[in-house]
PDB file of C-alpha atoms in Angstrom:
ATOM      1  CA  MET M 604      30.111 130.255 -33.505  1.00 84.00           C
ATOM      2  CA  TYR M 605      27.761 131.247 -30.707  1.00 85.00           C
ATOM      3  CA  ASP M 606      28.395 127.844 -29.144  1.00 86.00           C
ATOM      4  CA  ARG M 607      31.829 129.152 -28.153  1.00 88.00           C
ATOM      5  CA  ILE M 608      30.130 131.412 -25.624  1.00 91.00           C
ATOM      6  CA  CYS M 609      29.018 129.678 -22.434  1.00 91.00           C
ATOM      7  CA  SER M 610      25.853 131.047 -20.822  1.00 90.00           C
ATOM      8  CA  ASN M 611      25.426 134.837 -21.349  1.00 91.00           C
ATOM      9  CA  THR M 612      22.229 134.133 -23.286  1.00 90.00           C
ATOM     10  CA  LEU M 613      21.201 137.795 -23.447  1.00 91.00           C
ATOM     11  CA  ILE M 614      24.430 138.719 -25.236  1.00 92.00           C
ATOM     12  CA  LYS M 615      23.847 135.988 -27.826  1.00 90.00           C
ATOM     13  CA  LYS M 616      20.265 137.160 -28.414  1.00 91.00           C
ATOM     14  CA  ASN M 617      21.381 140.773 -28.845  1.00 90.00           C
ATOM     15  CA  LEU M 618      24.089 139.749 -31.325  1.00 90.00           C
ATOM     16  CA  GLU M 619      21.610 137.675 -33.313  1.00 88.00           C
ATOM     17  CA  LYS M 620      19.214 140.631 -33.389  1.00 89.00           C
ATOM     18  CA  ILE M 621      21.976 142.951 -34.643  1.00 87.00           C
ATOM     19  CA  ASN M 622      22.971 140.458 -37.350  1.00 85.00           C
ATOM     20  CA  ARG M 623      19.374 139.982 -38.503  1.00 84.00           C
ATOM     21  CA  SER M 624      18.853 143.721 -38.762  1.00 83.00           C
ATOM     22  CA  GLN M 625      22.124 144.046 -40.723  1.00 79.00           C
ATOM     23  CA  ARG M 626      22.890 147.026 -38.540  1.00 81.00           C
ATOM     24  CA  LEU M 627      26.434 148.325 -39.016  1.00 83.00           C
ATOM     25  CA  ILE M 628      28.079 148.757 -35.627  1.00 90.00           C
ATOM     26  CA  HIS M 629      31.351 150.671 -35.292  1.00 94.00           C
ATOM     27  CA  SER M 630      32.468 150.260 -31.689  1.00 96.00           C
ATOM     28  CA  VAL M 631      31.891 147.713 -28.937  1.00 97.00           C
ATOM     29  CA  ILE M 632      32.949 147.448 -25.305  1.00 97.00           C
ATOM     30  CA  ILE M 633      33.257 143.994 -23.749  1.00 97.00           C
ATOM     31  CA  GLU M 634      33.600 144.137 -19.981  1.00 95.00           C
ATOM     32  CA  GLY M 635      34.329 141.309 -17.570  1.00 92.00           C
ATOM     33  CA  ALA M 636      36.957 139.847 -15.275  1.00 87.00           C
ATOM     34  CA  ALA M 637      39.893 137.892 -16.658  1.00 85.00           C
ATOM     35  CA  GLY M 638      38.852 134.420 -17.749  1.00 87.00           C
ATOM     36  CA  LEU M 639      35.220 135.206 -18.588  1.00 91.00           C
ATOM     37  CA  GLY M 640      35.750 135.036 -22.352  1.00 92.00           C
ATOM     38  CA  LYS M 641      36.268 138.601 -23.554  1.00 94.00           C
ATOM     39  CA  HIS M 642      38.584 137.491 -26.366  1.00 92.00           C
ATOM     40  CA  THR M 643      36.240 134.694 -27.402  1.00 92.00           C
ATOM     41  CA  LEU M 644      33.305 137.089 -27.608  1.00 95.00           C
ATOM     42  CA  ALA M 645      35.446 139.614 -29.502  1.00 94.00           C
ATOM     43  CA  THR M 646      36.303 136.921 -32.053  1.00 92.00           C
ATOM     44  CA  VAL M 647      32.617 136.046 -32.518  1.00 92.00           C
ATOM     45  CA  ILE M 648      31.631 139.706 -32.940  1.00 93.00           C
ATOM     46  CA  GLY M 649      34.535 140.282 -35.327  1.00 92.00           C
ATOM     47  CA  ALA M 650      33.600 137.252 -37.419  1.00 91.00           C
ATOM     48  CA  SER M 651      29.979 138.459 -37.493  1.00 90.00           C
ATOM     49  CA  ALA M 652      31.160 141.727 -39.034  1.00 89.00           C
ATOM     50  CA  VAL M 653      33.059 140.091 -41.892  1.00 89.00           C
ATOM     51  CA  CYS M 654      31.318 136.757 -42.548  1.00 88.00           C
ATOM     52  CA  GLU M 655      29.578 136.759 -45.920  1.00 83.00           C
ATOM     53  CA  ASP M 656      27.131 133.978 -45.076  1.00 84.00           C
ATOM     54  CA  SER M 657      23.435 134.867 -44.897  1.00 80.00           C
ATOM     55  CA  THR M 658      23.418 134.069 -41.167  1.00 84.00           C
ATOM     56  CA  PRO M 659      26.758 135.308 -39.806  1.00 87.00           C
ATOM     57  CA  PRO M 660      28.956 134.179 -38.234  1.00 90.00           C
ATOM     58  CA  CYS M 661      28.887 130.788 -39.939  1.00 88.00           C
ATOM     59  CA  GLY M 662      32.177 129.664 -38.391  1.00 86.00           C
ATOM     60  CA  VAL M 663      33.117 127.523 -41.391  1.00 87.00           C
ATOM     61  CA  CYS M 664      33.991 129.968 -44.156  1.00 87.00           C
ATOM     62  CA  LYS M 665      37.608 130.928 -44.795  1.00 85.00           C
ATOM     63  CA  ILE M 666      37.264 134.357 -43.201  1.00 85.00           C
ATOM     64  CA  CYS M 667      35.533 133.057 -40.050  1.00 86.00           C
ATOM     65  CA  LYS M 668      38.206 130.390 -39.598  1.00 84.00           C
ATOM     66  CA  SER M 669      41.074 132.857 -39.999  1.00 84.00           C
ATOM     67  CA  PHE M 670      39.408 135.300 -37.590  1.00 82.00           C
ATOM     68  CA  SER M 671      38.988 132.474 -35.079  1.00 79.00           C
ATOM     69  CA  THR M 672      42.752 131.934 -35.047  1.00 77.00           C
ATOM     70  CA  ALA M 673      43.560 135.664 -35.177  1.00 78.00           C
ATOM     71  CA  SER M 674      45.510 134.989 -38.383  1.00 80.00           C
ATOM     72  CA  HIS M 675      43.551 137.212 -40.772  1.00 87.00           C
ATOM     73  CA  PRO M 676      45.379 140.380 -41.937  1.00 88.00           C
ATOM     74  CA  ASP M 677      42.302 142.500 -41.168  1.00 91.00           C
ATOM     75  CA  TYR M 678      42.049 141.206 -37.575  1.00 91.00           C
ATOM     76  CA  MET M 679      44.365 143.295 -35.410  1.00 92.00           C
ATOM     77  CA  ILE M 680      45.071 143.240 -31.673  1.00 92.00           C
ATOM     78  CA  PHE M 681      46.672 146.103 -29.753  1.00 93.00           C
ATOM     79  CA  SER M 682      47.900 145.783 -26.161  1.00 89.00           C
ATOM     80  CA  PRO M 683      49.375 148.137 -23.540  1.00 88.00           C
ATOM     81  CA  LYS M 684      53.123 148.521 -23.585  1.00 83.00           C
ATOM     82  CA  LYS M 685      54.814 148.175 -20.202  1.00 76.00           C
ATOM     83  CA  ASN M 686      51.420 148.182 -18.453  1.00 78.00           C
ATOM     84  CA  VAL M 687      50.365 151.483 -20.044  1.00 86.00           C
ATOM     85  CA  PHE M 688      48.122 152.005 -23.073  1.00 90.00           C
ATOM     86  CA  ASP M 689      50.016 155.075 -24.250  1.00 90.00           C
ATOM     87  CA  ILE M 690      49.195 157.797 -26.737  1.00 93.00           C
ATOM     88  CA  ASP M 691      51.639 156.428 -29.347  1.00 93.00           C
ATOM     89  CA  THR M 692      49.750 153.118 -29.424  1.00 93.00           C
ATOM     90  CA  VAL M 693      46.461 154.952 -29.914  1.00 94.00           C
ATOM     91  CA  ARG M 694      47.967 156.990 -32.751  1.00 94.00           C
ATOM     92  CA  GLU M 695      49.074 153.744 -34.404  1.00 94.00           C
ATOM     93  CA  ILE M 696      45.530 152.389 -33.998  1.00 95.00           C
ATOM     94  CA  ILE M 697      44.080 155.494 -35.618  1.00 94.00           C
ATOM     95  CA  ARG M 698      46.477 155.177 -38.567  1.00 94.00           C
ATOM     96  CA  GLU M 699      45.528 151.525 -39.059  1.00 93.00           C
ATOM     97  CA  ALA M 700      41.809 152.300 -38.767  1.00 94.00           C
ATOM     98  CA  ASN M 701      42.024 154.736 -41.660  1.00 92.00           C
ATOM     99  CA  ILE M 702      43.629 152.153 -43.966  1.00 93.00           C
ATOM    100  CA  MET M 703      41.181 150.097 -46.036  1.00 93.00           C
ATOM    101  CA  PRO M 704      40.886 146.359 -45.257  1.00 92.00           C
ATOM    102  CA  ILE M 705      43.164 144.017 -47.187  1.00 90.00           C
ATOM    103  CA  GLU M 706      40.798 141.074 -47.770  1.00 88.00           C
ATOM    104  CA  ALA M 707      37.685 141.319 -45.599  1.00 89.00           C
ATOM    105  CA  LYS M 708      34.879 143.819 -46.066  1.00 90.00           C
ATOM    106  CA  ARG M 709      35.777 145.392 -42.714  1.00 92.00           C
ATOM    107  CA  LYS M 710      38.823 145.679 -40.495  1.00 94.00           C
ATOM    108  CA  VAL M 711      38.421 144.563 -36.866  1.00 95.00           C
ATOM    109  CA  ILE M 712      40.663 146.202 -34.264  1.00 96.00           C
ATOM    110  CA  ILE M 713      40.808 144.709 -30.767  1.00 96.00           C
ATOM    111  CA  LEU M 714      42.083 146.871 -27.899  1.00 96.00           C
ATOM    112  CA  GLU M 715      43.133 144.740 -24.914  1.00 93.00           C
ATOM    113  CA  ASN M 716      43.267 145.801 -21.253  1.00 92.00           C
ATOM    114  CA  CYS M 717      41.677 149.196 -21.832  1.00 95.00           C
ATOM    115  CA  GLU M 718      41.606 149.785 -18.075  1.00 92.00           C
ATOM    116  CA  LYS M 719      45.285 150.693 -18.560  1.00 90.00           C
ATOM    117  CA  MET M 720      44.484 153.451 -21.036  1.00 93.00           C
ATOM    118  CA  SER M 721      45.403 156.930 -19.811  1.00 91.00           C
ATOM    119  CA  LEU M 722      42.988 159.855 -20.045  1.00 93.00           C
ATOM    120  CA  ILE M 723      45.122 161.390 -22.791  1.00 94.00           C
ATOM    121  CA  SER M 724      44.953 158.147 -24.759  1.00 95.00           C
ATOM    122  CA  GLN M 725      41.200 157.848 -24.208  1.00 96.00           C
ATOM    123  CA  ASN M 726      40.604 161.360 -25.450  1.00 95.00           C
ATOM    124  CA  ALA M 727      42.688 160.632 -28.540  1.00 95.00           C
ATOM    125  CA  LEU M 728      40.705 157.456 -29.187  1.00 96.00           C
ATOM    126  CA  LEU M 729      37.452 159.342 -28.672  1.00 96.00           C
ATOM    127  CA  LYS M 730      38.131 161.464 -31.733  1.00 93.00           C
ATOM    128  CA  ILE M 731      38.002 158.494 -34.088  1.00 95.00           C
ATOM    129  CA  LEU M 732      35.077 156.896 -32.251  1.00 95.00           C
ATOM    130  CA  GLU M 733      33.098 160.087 -32.837  1.00 93.00           C
ATOM    131  CA  GLU M 734      33.599 159.778 -36.608  1.00 91.00           C
ATOM    132  CA  PRO M 735      34.586 156.130 -37.144  1.00 90.00           C
ATOM    133  CA  PRO M 736      35.613 154.851 -40.586  1.00 91.00           C
ATOM    134  CA  GLY M 737      32.819 152.695 -41.967  1.00 88.00           C
ATOM    135  CA  SER M 738      35.359 150.017 -42.832  1.00 92.00           C
ATOM    136  CA  THR M 739      36.558 149.512 -39.245  1.00 95.00           C
ATOM    137  CA  LEU M 740      35.045 147.905 -36.148  1.00 96.00           C
ATOM    138  CA  PHE M 741      36.620 148.740 -32.788  1.00 97.00           C
ATOM    139  CA  ILE M 742      36.285 146.256 -29.911  1.00 97.00           C
ATOM    140  CA  LEU M 743      37.481 147.466 -26.502  1.00 97.00           C
ATOM    141  CA  LEU M 744      38.207 144.821 -23.859  1.00 96.00           C
ATOM    142  CA  VAL M 745      38.127 146.017 -20.253  1.00 95.00           C
ATOM    143  CA  THR M 746      37.530 144.562 -16.798  1.00 91.00           C
ATOM    144  CA  SER M 747      34.910 147.249 -16.153  1.00 92.00           C
ATOM    145  CA  ALA M 748      33.485 149.867 -18.497  1.00 94.00           C
ATOM    146  CA  GLY M 749      33.752 152.266 -15.558  1.00 92.00           C
ATOM    147  CA  PHE M 750      37.449 152.667 -16.379  1.00 93.00           C
ATOM    148  CA  LEU M 751      36.480 154.365 -19.643  1.00 95.00           C
ATOM    149  CA  LEU M 752      35.288 157.922 -20.154  1.00 95.00           C
ATOM    150  CA  PRO M 753      31.493 158.378 -20.290  1.00 96.00           C
ATOM    151  CA  THR M 754      31.930 159.918 -23.751  1.00 96.00           C
ATOM    152  CA  ILE M 755      33.586 156.713 -24.985  1.00 96.00           C
ATOM    153  CA  ARG M 756      30.925 154.499 -23.380  1.00 96.00           C
ATOM    154  CA  SER M 757      28.166 156.534 -25.000  1.00 95.00           C
ATOM    155  CA  ARG M 758      29.568 155.780 -28.452  1.00 95.00           C
ATOM    156  CA  CYS M 759      29.849 152.035 -27.947  1.00 96.00           C
ATOM    157  CA  ILE M 760      27.554 149.057 -27.505  1.00 95.00           C
ATOM    158  CA  THR M 761      28.515 147.432 -24.206  1.00 96.00           C
ATOM    159  CA  PHE M 762      28.358 143.698 -23.545  1.00 96.00           C
ATOM    160  CA  SER M 763      28.846 142.617 -19.932  1.00 95.00           C
ATOM    161  CA  LEU M 764      30.045 139.051 -19.410  1.00 94.00           C
ATOM    162  CA  HIS M 765      29.099 137.167 -16.246  1.00 91.00           C
ATOM    163  CA  LEU M 766      30.079 133.871 -14.634  1.00 90.00           C
ATOM    164  CA  PRO M 767      28.033 130.886 -15.820  1.00 92.00           C
ATOM    165  CA  GLN M 768      26.097 128.661 -13.457  1.00 91.00           C
ATOM    166  CA  LEU M 769      27.693 125.330 -12.643  1.00 92.00           C
ATOM    167  CA  LYS M 770      24.953 123.445 -14.525  1.00 93.00           C
ATOM    168  CA  GLU M 771      25.741 125.524 -17.646  1.00 93.00           C
ATOM    169  CA  ALA M 772      29.502 125.368 -17.314  1.00 94.00           C
ATOM    170  CA  LEU M 773      29.838 121.620 -16.721  1.00 94.00           C
ATOM    171  CA  PRO M 774      28.639 120.361 -20.153  1.00 95.00           C
ATOM    172  CA  PHE M 775      30.483 123.214 -21.866  1.00 94.00           C
ATOM    173  CA  VAL M 776      33.823 122.257 -20.291  1.00 94.00           C
ATOM    174  CA  CYS M 777      33.204 118.514 -20.711  1.00 93.00           C
ATOM    175  CA  LYS M 778      32.900 119.084 -24.454  1.00 91.00           C
ATOM    176  CA  HIS M 779      36.321 120.748 -24.517  1.00 89.00           C
ATOM    177  CA  PHE M 780      37.999 118.144 -22.297  1.00 89.00           C
ATOM    178  CA  PRO M 781      36.677 114.728 -23.367  1.00 88.00           C
ATOM    179  CA  ASP M 782      39.733 113.064 -21.842  1.00 85.00           C
ATOM    180  CA  LYS M 783      38.956 114.397 -18.349  1.00 88.00           C
ATOM    181  CA  SER M 784      36.514 112.766 -15.952  1.00 90.00           C
ATOM    182  CA  GLU M 785      33.425 114.662 -14.829  1.00 92.00           C
ATOM    183  CA  GLN M 786      34.812 114.614 -11.283  1.00 91.00           C
ATOM    184  CA  GLU M 787      38.040 116.325 -12.402  1.00 89.00           C
ATOM    185  CA  ILE M 788      36.084 118.947 -14.298  1.00 92.00           C
ATOM    186  CA  LEU M 789      33.733 119.572 -11.366  1.00 92.00           C
ATOM    187  CA  ARG M 790      36.714 120.033  -9.065  1.00 87.00           C
ATOM    188  CA  ALA M 791      38.314 122.527 -11.459  1.00 88.00           C
ATOM    189  CA  LEU M 792      35.049 124.447 -11.855  1.00 90.00           C
ATOM    190  CA  LYS M 793      34.572 124.702  -8.103  1.00 85.00           C
ATOM    191  CA  ASN M 794      38.188 125.757  -7.535  1.00 81.00           C
ATOM    192  CA  SER M 795      37.829 128.469 -10.156  1.00 83.00           C
ATOM    193  CA  HIS M 796      34.264 129.441  -9.121  1.00 84.00           C
ATOM    194  CA  CYS M 797      33.071 128.704 -12.679  1.00 89.00           C
ATOM    195  CA  ASN M 798      35.522 131.120 -14.264  1.00 89.00           C
ATOM    196  CA  LEU M 799      36.071 129.240 -17.524  1.00 91.00           C
ATOM    197  CA  GLY M 800      39.454 130.756 -18.298  1.00 87.00           C
ATOM    198  CA  ARG M 801      40.805 129.611 -14.960  1.00 83.00           C
ATOM    199  CA  THR M 802      39.005 126.278 -15.275  1.00 88.00           C
ATOM    200  CA  PHE M 803      40.709 125.594 -18.601  1.00 87.00           C
ATOM    201  CA  ALA M 804      44.053 126.615 -17.126  1.00 81.00           C
ATOM    202  CA  LEU M 805      43.576 124.309 -14.153  1.00 80.00           C
ATOM    203  CA  LEU M 806      42.677 121.397 -16.405  1.00 84.00           C
ATOM    204  CA  ASN M 807      45.682 122.166 -18.595  1.00 76.00           C
ATOM    205  CA  GLU M 808      47.793 122.378 -15.444  1.00 66.00           C
ATOM    206  CA  GLN M 809      48.854 125.916 -16.308  1.00 52.00           C
ATOM    207  CA  GLN M 810      47.251 127.743 -13.401  1.00 48.00           C
ATOM    208  CA  ASP M 811      49.333 128.387 -10.317  1.00 62.00           C
ATOM    209  CA  ILE M 812      47.432 126.408  -7.684  1.00 68.00           C
ATOM    210  CA  LYS M 813      49.444 128.183  -4.991  1.00 76.00           C
ATOM    211  CA  ALA M 814      47.756 131.485  -5.892  1.00 80.00           C
ATOM    212  CA  VAL M 815      44.307 129.942  -5.397  1.00 78.00           C
ATOM    213  CA  SER M 816      45.420 128.481  -2.057  1.00 80.00           C
ATOM    214  CA  ALA M 817      46.921 131.782  -0.889  1.00 85.00           C
ATOM    215  CA  ALA M 818      43.752 133.677  -1.847  1.00 86.00           C
ATOM    216  CA  ARG M 819      41.631 131.242   0.171  1.00 84.00           C
ATOM    217  CA  GLU M 820      43.982 131.498   3.149  1.00 88.00           C
ATOM    218  CA  THR M 821      43.755 135.300   2.940  1.00 88.00           C
ATOM    219  CA  LEU M 822      39.971 135.166   3.223  1.00 85.00           C
ATOM    220  CA  LEU M 823      40.137 132.720   6.119  1.00 86.00           C
ATOM    221  CA  LEU M 824      42.614 134.919   8.029  1.00 88.00           C
ATOM    222  CA  LEU M 825      40.369 137.932   7.439  1.00 86.00           C
ATOM    223  CA  GLU M 826      37.377 136.044   8.791  1.00 82.00           C
ATOM    224  CA  LYS M 827      39.388 135.052  11.877  1.00 85.00           C
ATOM    225  CA  ASN M 828      40.561 138.670  12.302  1.00 86.00           C
ATOM    226  CA  ASP M 829      44.131 137.333  12.333  1.00 88.00           C
ATOM    227  CA  LYS M 830      46.079 140.468  11.390  1.00 88.00           C
ATOM    228  CA  TYR M 831      49.460 139.011  12.313  1.00 89.00           C
ATOM    229  CA  GLY M 832      48.744 135.864  10.316  1.00 89.00           C
ATOM    230  CA  LEU M 833      47.801 137.889   7.246  1.00 89.00           C
ATOM    231  CA  LEU M 834      50.944 140.042   7.444  1.00 88.00           C
ATOM    232  CA  LYS M 835      53.005 136.870   7.831  1.00 89.00           C
ATOM    233  CA  LEU M 836      51.342 135.344   4.769  1.00 89.00           C
ATOM    234  CA  PHE M 837      51.826 138.473   2.669  1.00 88.00           C
ATOM    235  CA  ALA M 838      55.516 138.620   3.665  1.00 87.00           C
ATOM    236  CA  THR M 839      56.126 135.247   2.000  1.00 85.00           C
ATOM    237  CA  PHE M 840      55.570 136.607  -1.510  1.00 82.00           C
ATOM    238  CA  GLU M 841      56.412 140.310  -1.214  1.00 79.00           C
ATOM    239  CA  LYS M 842      59.435 139.799  -3.494  1.00 79.00           C
ATOM    240  CA  ASP M 843      57.420 138.081  -6.230  1.00 79.00           C
ATOM    241  CA  ALA M 844      55.294 140.700  -8.017  1.00 80.00           C
ATOM    242  CA  ALA M 845      53.847 138.244 -10.540  1.00 78.00           C
ATOM    243  CA  PHE M 846      52.674 135.855  -7.829  1.00 82.00           C
ATOM    244  CA  ALA M 847      51.298 138.731  -5.753  1.00 85.00           C
ATOM    245  CA  LYS M 848      49.287 139.923  -8.765  1.00 84.00           C
ATOM    246  CA  ALA M 849      47.983 136.369  -9.321  1.00 82.00           C
ATOM    247  CA  ILE M 850      46.742 136.248  -5.722  1.00 86.00           C
ATOM    248  CA  LEU M 851      44.935 139.581  -6.074  1.00 88.00           C
ATOM    249  CA  ASP M 852      43.316 138.345  -9.280  1.00 83.00           C
ATOM    250  CA  GLU M 853      42.106 135.228  -7.455  1.00 81.00           C
ATOM    251  CA  LEU M 854      40.764 137.281  -4.540  1.00 85.00           C
ATOM    252  CA  LEU M 855      38.933 139.581  -6.928  1.00 82.00           C
ATOM    253  CA  LEU M 856      37.422 136.603  -8.705  1.00 78.00           C
ATOM    254  CA  MET M 857      36.267 135.045  -5.444  1.00 77.00           C
ATOM    255  CA  LEU M 858      34.631 138.223  -4.196  1.00 79.00           C
ATOM    256  CA  THR M 859      33.098 139.039  -7.570  1.00 72.00           C
ATOM    257  CA  ALA M 860      31.529 135.607  -7.571  1.00 66.00           C
ATOM    258  CA  ARG M 861      30.146 136.382  -4.083  1.00 54.00           C
ATOM    259  CA  ILE M 862      31.685 133.303  -2.544  1.00 44.00           C
ATOM    260  CA  LYS M 863      31.155 132.338   1.086  1.00 41.00           C
ATOM    261  CA  LEU M 864      33.836 132.445   3.736  1.00 42.00           C
ATOM    262  CA  MET M 865      33.840 129.307   5.854  1.00 37.00           C
ATOM    263  CA  LYS M 866      34.267 129.609   9.616  1.00 36.00           C
ATOM    264  CA  SER M 867      36.187 127.009  11.537  1.00 35.00           C
ATOM    265  CA  THR M 868      32.801 125.846  12.837  1.00 36.00           C
ATOM    266  CA  ASP M 869      31.816 125.029   9.218  1.00 39.00           C
ATOM    267  CA  ASP M 870      28.983 127.569   9.406  1.00 39.00           C
ATOM    268  CA  ASP M 871      28.491 129.681   6.313  1.00 44.00           C
ATOM    269  CA  TYR M 872      29.733 133.241   6.594  1.00 47.00           C
ATOM    270  CA  VAL M 873      28.336 135.607   3.974  1.00 59.00           C
ATOM    271  CA  LEU M 874      29.849 139.007   3.260  1.00 66.00           C
ATOM    272  CA  SER M 875      27.518 141.969   3.478  1.00 75.00           C
ATOM    273  CA  ASP M 876      26.945 143.902   0.265  1.00 74.00           C
ATOM    274  CA  ASN M 877      28.808 146.916   1.674  1.00 80.00           C
ATOM    275  CA  ALA M 878      31.786 144.778   2.686  1.00 82.00           C
ATOM    276  CA  LEU M 879      31.843 143.033  -0.680  1.00 80.00           C
ATOM    277  CA  ILE M 880      31.820 146.290  -2.650  1.00 81.00           C
ATOM    278  CA  ALA M 881      34.450 147.879  -0.408  1.00 85.00           C
ATOM    279  CA  MET M 882      36.783 144.879  -0.677  1.00 87.00           C
ATOM    280  CA  ILE M 883      36.440 144.727  -4.460  1.00 85.00           C
ATOM    281  CA  ASN M 884      37.288 148.437  -4.685  1.00 84.00           C
ATOM    282  CA  THR M 885      40.275 147.917  -2.395  1.00 88.00           C
ATOM    283  CA  LEU M 886      41.549 145.035  -4.534  1.00 88.00           C
ATOM    284  CA  ASN M 887      41.135 147.055  -7.733  1.00 84.00           C
ATOM    285  CA  ASP M 888      43.178 149.869  -6.165  1.00 86.00           C
ATOM    286  CA  SER M 889      45.897 147.406  -5.163  1.00 87.00           C
ATOM    287  CA  ILE M 890      46.007 145.803  -8.614  1.00 85.00           C
ATOM    288  CA  ALA M 891      46.286 149.248 -10.209  1.00 83.00           C
ATOM    289  CA  ALA M 892      49.155 150.077  -7.825  1.00 83.00           C
ATOM    290  CA  LEU M 893      51.006 146.878  -8.751  1.00 82.00           C
ATOM    291  CA  ASN M 894      50.445 147.567 -12.441  1.00 78.00           C
ATOM    292  CA  GLY M 895      51.978 150.980 -11.816  1.00 76.00           C
ATOM    293  CA  ASN M 896      55.106 149.246 -10.481  1.00 76.00           C
ATOM    294  CA  SER M 897      54.529 150.172  -6.845  1.00 81.00           C
ATOM    295  CA  SER M 898      56.420 148.212  -4.215  1.00 86.00           C
ATOM    296  CA  VAL M 899      54.719 144.859  -3.502  1.00 87.00           C
ATOM    297  CA  LYS M 900      55.597 145.206   0.178  1.00 87.00           C
ATOM    298  CA  LEU M 901      53.992 148.656   0.387  1.00 89.00           C
ATOM    299  CA  VAL M 902      50.908 147.627  -1.598  1.00 89.00           C
ATOM    300  CA  PHE M 903      50.223 144.603   0.604  1.00 89.00           C
ATOM    301  CA  SER M 904      50.940 146.513   3.794  1.00 88.00           C
ATOM    302  CA  VAL M 905      48.207 149.005   2.874  1.00 90.00           C
ATOM    303  CA  LEU M 906      45.975 146.224   1.548  1.00 89.00           C
ATOM    304  CA  SER M 907      45.985 144.226   4.796  1.00 87.00           C
ATOM    305  CA  GLY M 908      44.795 147.217   6.819  1.00 88.00           C
ATOM    306  CA  ARG M 909      42.079 148.212   4.356  1.00 90.00           C
ATOM    307  CA  LEU M 910      40.699 144.679   4.012  1.00 90.00           C
ATOM    308  CA  PHE M 911      40.217 144.349   7.753  1.00 88.00           C
ATOM    309  CA  GLU M 912      38.339 147.659   7.733  1.00 89.00           C
ATOM    310  CA  ASP M 913      36.246 146.654   4.717  1.00 87.00           C
ATOM    311  CA  ILE M 914      35.167 143.257   6.037  1.00 82.00           C
ATOM    312  CA  CYS M 915      33.550 144.890   9.080  1.00 80.00           C
ATOM    313  CA  LEU M 916      31.196 147.031   6.978  1.00 74.00           C
TER     314      LEU M 916
END
C-alpha cells in the first residue's frame, strides 16, 4: 500500500521501521496542505495497524481492502460541524474510542480538519490521548501541527507531507490516468504546482480553473503594485464565499510551493523568505476569518492591504 504515497520517502521508511518493530502507536498527527494526501496516508497507517499479514499493510486482505474504501466498521471519520470541531464531537469520539472494535484488532479514528478544533475541544481530547485505550488508534489530520496544543503534539507521532518533485509526480499520476496524454498530465501538474489532489481534480475536470486563474492574477497585480486592480478583482467575487475560499487556498498553495512571480519583462521575480512567510501567515488569517463566517468583503479588504505590506518585506 505504500505505493499509494507519492514521494515522501522518509515517511515510508519510518512507517516500515515502526511496522518491523511491531511498536504499538496510539496517536498520529498528519500535517500538510489540502491535496497532499493526508487521507491517503491515514488509510495506509490505519491499515498497518489492523492488517494481520506478516508485513503490514498487505493491501490485499479483506481488512486492508475495507479500510482502503473507508467501509470497515472499525474505521471511523469525524469532521467539524459548521466549520467548528466542537466539544460535543470530541465527547462522541471519546465514547467511541472506549468501545471495543467490532471486527478488527484495533479501532482507527480519523479526525479531519483539526485546525478547526477549539481549545476546549483540544483539552478534552488531550485527556484520552494521555491515557489512550490500547484498542484505538487516533489519527489527526491538520494543515499545520502548529494549530494543535504542544501537549497534544508531544503525545503524537507527527508525519509532515510535502509536495513531490515533478519527476516523481509525473509517473505516479500517469499510472492513475492511463487515458490521459503525458502532455495533459504535465500541464495539470504545472498548474497545480505538483499538488496531487489538485492535479487529480484538474484531470477529472472537477477543479475550478477560475480559482487558479484568479490566484495567479492576484500575484501578478501584487508584483505590479496595482492596488486598484487588486481591489477591482476582489470585488468580482466578494459575494461568493466558496469561490473566495478556493482562491485563498490556491494562493496558499502557490506560496507554500515557493513559486516565482513573473514580471511583464519575463524576468523571474522571487519572493524573499520574510515576504513569503508573512504572506502565508496573512492568508492563513484570512482563511480562518472566512471559516468563522466573516464578511468576504471585509476579509478581502483587509487582505489586500496586508499583502501589499508583506510583499515588500
